[in-house]
mmCIF file of C-alpha atoms and ligand atoms in Angstrom:
data_model
loop_
_atom_site.group_PDB
_atom_site.id
_atom_site.type_symbol
_atom_site.label_atom_id
_atom_site.label_comp_id
_atom_site.label_asym_id
_atom_site.label_seq_id
_atom_site.Cartn_x
_atom_site.Cartn_y
_atom_site.Cartn_z
ATOM 1 C CA UNK A 1 20.094 0.327 13.642
ATOM 2 C CA UNK A 2 16.796 -2.034 12.788
ATOM 3 C CA UNK A 3 15.261 -1.780 9.325
ATOM 4 C CA UNK A 4 11.977 -0.195 8.758
ATOM 5 C CA UNK A 5 9.287 -2.484 7.228
ATOM 6 C CA UNK A 6 7.364 -2.623 3.869
ATOM 7 C CA UNK A 7 3.792 -1.739 5.097
ATOM 8 C CA UNK A 8 1.337 -2.657 2.237
ATOM 9 C CA UNK A 9 -2.392 -0.899 2.695
ATOM 10 C CA UNK A 10 -4.878 -2.101 0.368
ATOM 11 C CA UNK A 11 -8.726 -0.900 0.738
ATOM 12 C CA UNK A 12 -11.576 -0.739 -1.850
ATOM 13 C CA UNK A 13 -13.005 2.459 -2.958
ATOM 14 C CA UNK A 14 -14.627 4.574 -0.384
ATOM 15 C CA UNK A 15 -12.245 3.146 2.429
ATOM 16 C CA UNK A 16 -10.545 6.577 3.493
ATOM 17 C CA UNK A 17 -7.323 5.260 2.074
ATOM 18 C CA UNK A 18 -5.726 8.595 1.235
ATOM 19 C CA UNK A 19 -7.206 10.020 4.841
ATOM 20 C CA UNK A 20 -6.238 7.455 7.129
ATOM 21 C CA UNK A 21 -2.857 7.448 5.155
ATOM 22 C CA UNK A 22 -2.157 11.233 5.616
ATOM 23 C CA UNK A 23 -2.951 10.676 9.061
ATOM 24 C CA UNK A 24 -0.208 8.106 9.211
ATOM 25 C CA UNK A 25 2.324 10.165 8.111
ATOM 26 C CA UNK A 26 2.116 12.235 10.614
ATOM 27 C CA UNK A 27 4.511 10.172 12.453
ATOM 28 C CA UNK A 28 8.229 10.977 11.270
ATOM 29 C CA UNK A 29 8.774 6.977 11.297
ATOM 30 C CA UNK A 30 6.620 6.372 8.334
ATOM 31 C CA UNK A 31 7.470 7.281 4.777
ATOM 32 C CA UNK A 32 5.079 7.257 1.498
ATOM 33 C CA UNK A 33 6.224 5.348 -1.356
ATOM 34 C CA UNK A 34 5.498 7.332 -4.680
ATOM 35 C CA UNK A 35 4.282 5.188 -7.494
ATOM 36 C CA UNK A 36 5.321 5.258 -10.973
ATOM 37 C CA UNK A 37 2.509 5.080 -13.365
ATOM 38 C CA UNK A 38 1.783 5.479 -16.886
ATOM 39 C CA UNK A 39 -1.495 6.922 -16.760
ATOM 40 C CA UNK A 40 -2.220 10.713 -16.913
ATOM 41 C CA UNK A 41 -2.117 13.282 -14.298
ATOM 42 C CA UNK A 42 -5.076 13.978 -12.608
ATOM 43 C CA UNK A 43 -5.814 17.657 -12.105
ATOM 44 C CA UNK A 44 -4.040 18.763 -9.256
ATOM 45 C CA UNK A 45 -1.612 15.591 -9.050
ATOM 46 C CA UNK A 46 2.183 16.648 -8.882
ATOM 47 C CA UNK A 47 5.018 15.060 -10.344
ATOM 48 C CA UNK A 48 7.108 13.298 -7.846
ATOM 49 C CA UNK A 49 3.922 14.142 -4.701
ATOM 50 C CA UNK A 50 1.218 11.765 -5.979
ATOM 51 C CA UNK A 51 3.244 9.619 -8.692
ATOM 52 C CA UNK A 52 6.084 9.887 -11.069
ATOM 53 C CA UNK A 53 4.282 10.286 -14.107
ATOM 54 C CA UNK A 54 6.066 8.322 -17.032
ATOM 55 C CA UNK A 55 5.627 6.897 -20.616
ATOM 56 C CA UNK A 56 4.833 3.075 -21.107
ATOM 57 C CA UNK A 57 8.691 2.809 -22.915
ATOM 58 C CA UNK A 58 10.289 4.519 -19.947
ATOM 59 C CA UNK A 59 8.325 1.989 -17.402
ATOM 60 C CA UNK A 60 9.191 -0.882 -19.537
ATOM 61 C CA UNK A 61 13.270 0.078 -19.437
ATOM 62 C CA UNK A 62 12.713 0.570 -15.759
ATOM 63 C CA UNK A 63 11.210 -3.181 -15.532
ATOM 64 C CA UNK A 64 14.025 -4.455 -17.632
ATOM 65 C CA UNK A 65 16.854 -2.613 -15.715
ATOM 66 C CA UNK A 66 15.280 -4.366 -12.539
ATOM 67 C CA UNK A 67 14.657 -0.844 -11.424
ATOM 68 C CA UNK A 68 11.046 -1.810 -9.839
ATOM 69 C CA UNK A 69 10.173 -3.653 -6.206
ATOM 70 C CA UNK A 70 6.731 -4.767 -8.000
ATOM 71 C CA UNK A 71 4.642 -3.572 -10.738
ATOM 72 C CA UNK A 72 0.902 -4.139 -12.224
ATOM 73 C CA UNK A 73 -0.914 -3.231 -15.430
ATOM 74 C CA UNK A 74 -4.289 -2.031 -14.040
ATOM 75 C CA UNK A 75 -6.979 -0.499 -16.251
ATOM 76 C CA UNK A 76 -4.439 -0.826 -19.116
ATOM 77 C CA UNK A 77 -2.090 1.495 -17.441
ATOM 78 C CA UNK A 78 1.290 0.380 -15.582
ATOM 79 C CA UNK A 79 1.700 1.198 -12.007
ATOM 80 C CA UNK A 80 4.852 0.333 -9.765
ATOM 81 C CA UNK A 81 7.117 0.837 -7.019
ATOM 82 C CA UNK A 82 10.605 2.070 -7.340
ATOM 83 C CA UNK A 83 13.033 -0.247 -6.032
ATOM 84 C CA UNK A 84 16.161 2.162 -5.190
ATOM 85 C CA UNK A 85 13.890 4.366 -3.319
ATOM 86 C CA UNK A 86 12.112 1.872 -1.184
ATOM 87 C CA UNK A 87 15.416 0.462 -0.052
ATOM 88 C CA UNK A 88 16.792 3.614 0.950
ATOM 89 C CA UNK A 89 13.938 4.611 3.438
ATOM 90 C CA UNK A 90 13.899 0.882 4.573
ATOM 91 C CA UNK A 91 17.372 0.813 5.204
ATOM 92 C CA UNK A 92 16.930 4.187 7.224
ATOM 93 C CA UNK A 93 14.937 2.501 9.689
ATOM 94 C CA UNK A 94 11.559 4.172 8.736
ATOM 95 C CA UNK A 95 8.533 2.217 7.749
ATOM 96 C CA UNK A 96 7.563 2.291 3.846
ATOM 97 C CA UNK A 97 3.847 2.458 2.892
ATOM 98 C CA UNK A 98 2.945 0.876 0.006
ATOM 99 C CA UNK A 99 -0.638 2.094 -0.890
ATOM 100 C CA UNK A 100 -1.359 -0.648 -3.803
ATOM 101 C CA UNK A 101 -4.211 -2.696 -5.130
ATOM 102 C CA UNK A 102 -4.572 -6.303 -3.921
ATOM 103 C CA UNK A 103 -2.789 -8.206 -6.962
ATOM 104 C CA UNK A 104 0.189 -5.840 -6.240
ATOM 105 C CA UNK A 105 -0.034 -6.765 -2.683
ATOM 106 C CA UNK A 106 0.121 -10.500 -3.328
ATOM 107 C CA UNK A 107 2.984 -9.928 -5.579
ATOM 108 C CA UNK A 108 4.929 -8.142 -2.798
ATOM 109 C CA UNK A 109 3.922 -10.569 -0.191
ATOM 110 C CA UNK A 110 5.719 -13.247 -2.410
ATOM 111 C CA UNK A 111 8.657 -11.415 -3.250
ATOM 112 C CA UNK A 112 9.099 -9.888 0.426
ATOM 113 C CA UNK A 113 7.353 -12.307 2.987
ATOM 114 C CA UNK A 114 8.534 -10.284 5.784
ATOM 115 C CA UNK A 115 6.325 -7.025 4.379
ATOM 116 C CA UNK A 116 3.156 -6.262 6.298
ATOM 117 C CA UNK A 117 0.019 -6.353 4.434
ATOM 118 C CA UNK A 118 -3.208 -4.387 5.678
ATOM 119 C CA UNK A 119 -6.699 -3.854 4.642
ATOM 120 C CA UNK A 120 -8.805 -1.161 5.387
ATOM 121 C CA UNK A 121 -12.283 -1.559 5.305
ATOM 122 C CA UNK A 122 -15.328 0.416 5.914
ATOM 123 C CA UNK A 123 -17.453 -1.108 8.468
ATOM 124 C CA UNK A 124 -19.609 -3.051 6.098
ATOM 125 C CA UNK A 125 -20.346 -3.519 2.298
ATOM 126 C CA UNK A 126 -23.817 -1.155 2.437
ATOM 127 C CA UNK A 127 -22.037 1.544 4.160
ATOM 128 C CA UNK A 128 -19.117 1.879 1.935
ATOM 129 C CA UNK A 129 -21.912 1.632 -0.908
ATOM 130 C CA UNK A 130 -23.794 4.681 0.937
ATOM 131 C CA UNK A 131 -19.951 5.987 1.281
ATOM 132 C CA UNK A 132 -19.606 5.809 -2.481
ATOM 133 C CA UNK A 133 -22.988 7.094 -3.549
ATOM 134 C CA UNK A 134 -22.947 10.323 -0.879
ATOM 135 C CA UNK A 135 -19.841 11.365 -2.656
ATOM 136 C CA UNK A 136 -21.839 12.109 -5.741
ATOM 137 C CA UNK A 137 -18.714 12.004 -7.734
ATOM 138 C CA UNK A 138 -19.183 8.784 -9.952
ATOM 139 C CA UNK A 139 -21.557 8.066 -12.568
ATOM 140 C CA UNK A 140 -23.677 4.853 -11.344
ATOM 141 C CA UNK A 141 -21.458 2.770 -14.179
ATOM 142 C CA UNK A 142 -18.514 3.605 -11.610
ATOM 143 C CA UNK A 143 -20.012 2.912 -8.774
ATOM 144 C CA UNK A 144 -21.247 -0.588 -10.098
ATOM 145 C CA UNK A 145 -17.596 -1.185 -11.244
ATOM 146 C CA UNK A 146 -15.901 -0.292 -7.987
ATOM 147 C CA UNK A 147 -18.451 -2.366 -6.288
ATOM 148 C CA UNK A 148 -17.922 -5.371 -7.942
ATOM 149 C CA UNK A 149 -14.466 -5.327 -7.786
ATOM 150 C CA UNK A 150 -14.830 -4.574 -4.103
ATOM 151 C CA UNK A 151 -16.023 -8.377 -4.077
ATOM 152 C CA UNK A 152 -12.728 -9.682 -5.777
ATOM 153 C CA UNK A 153 -10.578 -7.273 -3.572
ATOM 154 C CA UNK A 154 -12.157 -8.277 0.027
ATOM 155 C CA UNK A 155 -12.140 -12.037 -0.767
ATOM 156 C CA UNK A 156 -8.224 -11.833 -0.880
ATOM 157 C CA UNK A 157 -8.417 -10.438 3.013
ATOM 158 C CA UNK A 158 -7.477 -13.998 4.520
ATOM 159 C CA UNK A 159 -4.077 -13.243 2.546
ATOM 160 C CA UNK A 160 -3.684 -10.118 4.473
ATOM 161 C CA UNK A 161 -1.882 -9.590 8.177
ATOM 162 C CA UNK A 162 -4.338 -7.225 9.780
ATOM 163 C CA UNK A 163 -7.758 -5.853 9.032
ATOM 164 C CA UNK A 164 -8.546 -2.180 10.025
ATOM 165 C CA UNK A 165 -12.176 -1.024 9.785
ATOM 166 C CA UNK A 166 -12.639 2.491 9.247
ATOM 167 C CA UNK A 167 -15.688 4.086 11.402
ATOM 168 C CA UNK A 168 -17.620 7.020 10.458
ATOM 169 C CA UNK A 169 -14.801 10.031 10.830
ATOM 170 C CA UNK A 170 -12.018 7.557 12.255
ATOM 171 C CA UNK A 171 -9.341 7.922 10.448
ATOM 172 C CA UNK A 172 -6.812 8.792 13.213
ATOM 173 C CA UNK A 173 -8.482 6.111 15.203
ATOM 174 C CA UNK A 174 -7.272 3.466 12.278
ATOM 175 C CA UNK A 175 -4.076 5.642 11.936
ATOM 176 C CA UNK A 176 -2.793 4.253 15.730
ATOM 177 C CA UNK A 177 -4.436 0.752 14.991
ATOM 178 C CA UNK A 178 -1.966 0.570 11.664
ATOM 179 C CA UNK A 179 0.916 2.480 14.067
ATOM 180 C CA UNK A 180 -0.043 -0.682 16.889
ATOM 181 C CA UNK A 181 -0.077 -3.320 14.615
ATOM 182 C CA UNK A 182 3.467 -2.124 13.012
ATOM 183 C CA UNK A 183 4.785 -1.579 16.237
ATOM 184 C CA UNK A 184 4.052 -4.772 17.579
ATOM 185 C CA UNK A 185 5.126 -7.000 14.128
ATOM 186 C CA UNK A 186 8.186 -5.394 14.782
ATOM 187 C CA UNK A 187 8.689 -7.259 17.668
ATOM 188 C CA UNK A 188 7.557 -10.634 16.489
ATOM 189 C CA UNK A 189 9.894 -13.328 17.360
ATOM 190 C CA UNK A 190 9.849 -14.481 13.111
ATOM 191 C CA UNK A 191 11.929 -10.922 13.021
ATOM 192 C CA UNK A 192 14.719 -11.409 15.770
ATOM 193 C CA UNK A 193 16.149 -15.589 14.736
ATOM 194 C CA UNK A 194 19.273 -14.422 15.835
ATOM 195 C CA UNK A 195 18.284 -13.128 19.061
ATOM 196 C CA UNK A 196 20.008 -15.392 21.517
ATOM 197 C CA UNK A 197 23.495 -15.366 19.334
ATOM 198 C CA UNK A 198 23.466 -11.301 19.365
ATOM 199 C CA UNK A 199 22.372 -11.110 22.838
ATOM 200 C CA UNK A 200 25.474 -13.129 24.147
ATOM 201 C CA UNK A 201 28.128 -11.525 22.065
ATOM 202 C CA UNK A 202 27.856 -7.937 22.889
HETATM 203 P P1 5GP B 301 -5.525 5.533 -9.486
HETATM 204 O O1 5GP B 301 -5.238 5.711 -11.011
HETATM 205 O O2 5GP B 301 -6.246 5.680 -8.948
HETATM 206 O O3 5GP B 301 -4.599 6.626 -8.656
HETATM 207 O O4 5GP B 301 -5.232 3.835 -8.757
HETATM 208 C C1 5GP B 301 -5.273 2.706 -9.300
HETATM 209 C C2 5GP B 301 -4.867 1.588 -8.314
HETATM 210 O O5 5GP B 301 -3.584 1.589 -8.561
HETATM 211 C C3 5GP B 301 -5.194 2.095 -6.946
HETATM 212 O O6 5GP B 301 -5.798 0.837 -6.189
HETATM 213 C C4 5GP B 301 -3.270 1.913 -6.010
HETATM 214 O O7 5GP B 301 -3.491 1.510 -4.893
HETATM 215 C C5 5GP B 301 -3.093 1.376 -6.920
HETATM 216 N N1 5GP B 301 -1.106 1.570 -7.186
HETATM 217 C C6 5GP B 301 -0.991 2.978 -7.262
HETATM 218 N N2 5GP B 301 0.421 2.402 -7.339
HETATM 219 C C7 5GP B 301 0.431 1.649 -7.516
HETATM 220 C C8 5GP B 301 1.589 0.767 -7.523
HETATM 221 O O8 5GP B 301 3.082 1.211 -7.458
HETATM 222 N N3 5GP B 301 1.537 -0.433 -7.680
HETATM 223 C C9 5GP B 301 0.400 -1.299 -7.571
HETATM 224 N N4 5GP B 301 0.850 -2.737 -7.617
HETATM 225 N N5 5GP B 301 -0.831 -0.425 -7.582
HETATM 226 C C10 5GP B 301 -0.676 0.815 -7.676
#
């Protein structure tokens, strides 16, 4: 059976990642990778669903044991992708979605060049800023920090394979673009180096 792909989705604050990924997960061939983190759960977050909440010691043990596909330190907390679960999903033929920040994405690209990197963006920086302010959930300081971070994130867009713009209310359209990109990428000739040999072997 053909293996599933490792699909990395990054996007700055206000890009609507959560909604788009929820839409994507309506298709059975996509599975969300639940990360491990050392940060405290936020209200409503469930262990094993949003994250595996573990201590710094446990996290370090998992790194030492080679159990993390990738990991990063973000705002003084560790975040990482459990390796065994990731491999099992891809072996089953399903595509694994990693919702991770840009540094993690660059690590994944280095370790697994065959992964597919997708950057989700609001239509423009000014729309993003308006959306962040419109949410009214963050302080001005947090908004500024996220907008500053956005410049660093978007600076790496050239390292990604696909870019998807999230227009107003467009989560379903974004999910469709991502499905199409992944479907096309599965047919890429570089993924089938033995096509000729296998064709005549059967
Ligand atoms: P938050 O604390 O807001 O849930 O996540 C903070 C950042 O960490 C987000 O940009 C999120 O995408 C990223 N993140 C979550 N899980 C992982 C992971 O397993 N690896 C990496 N590299 N980043 C992650």
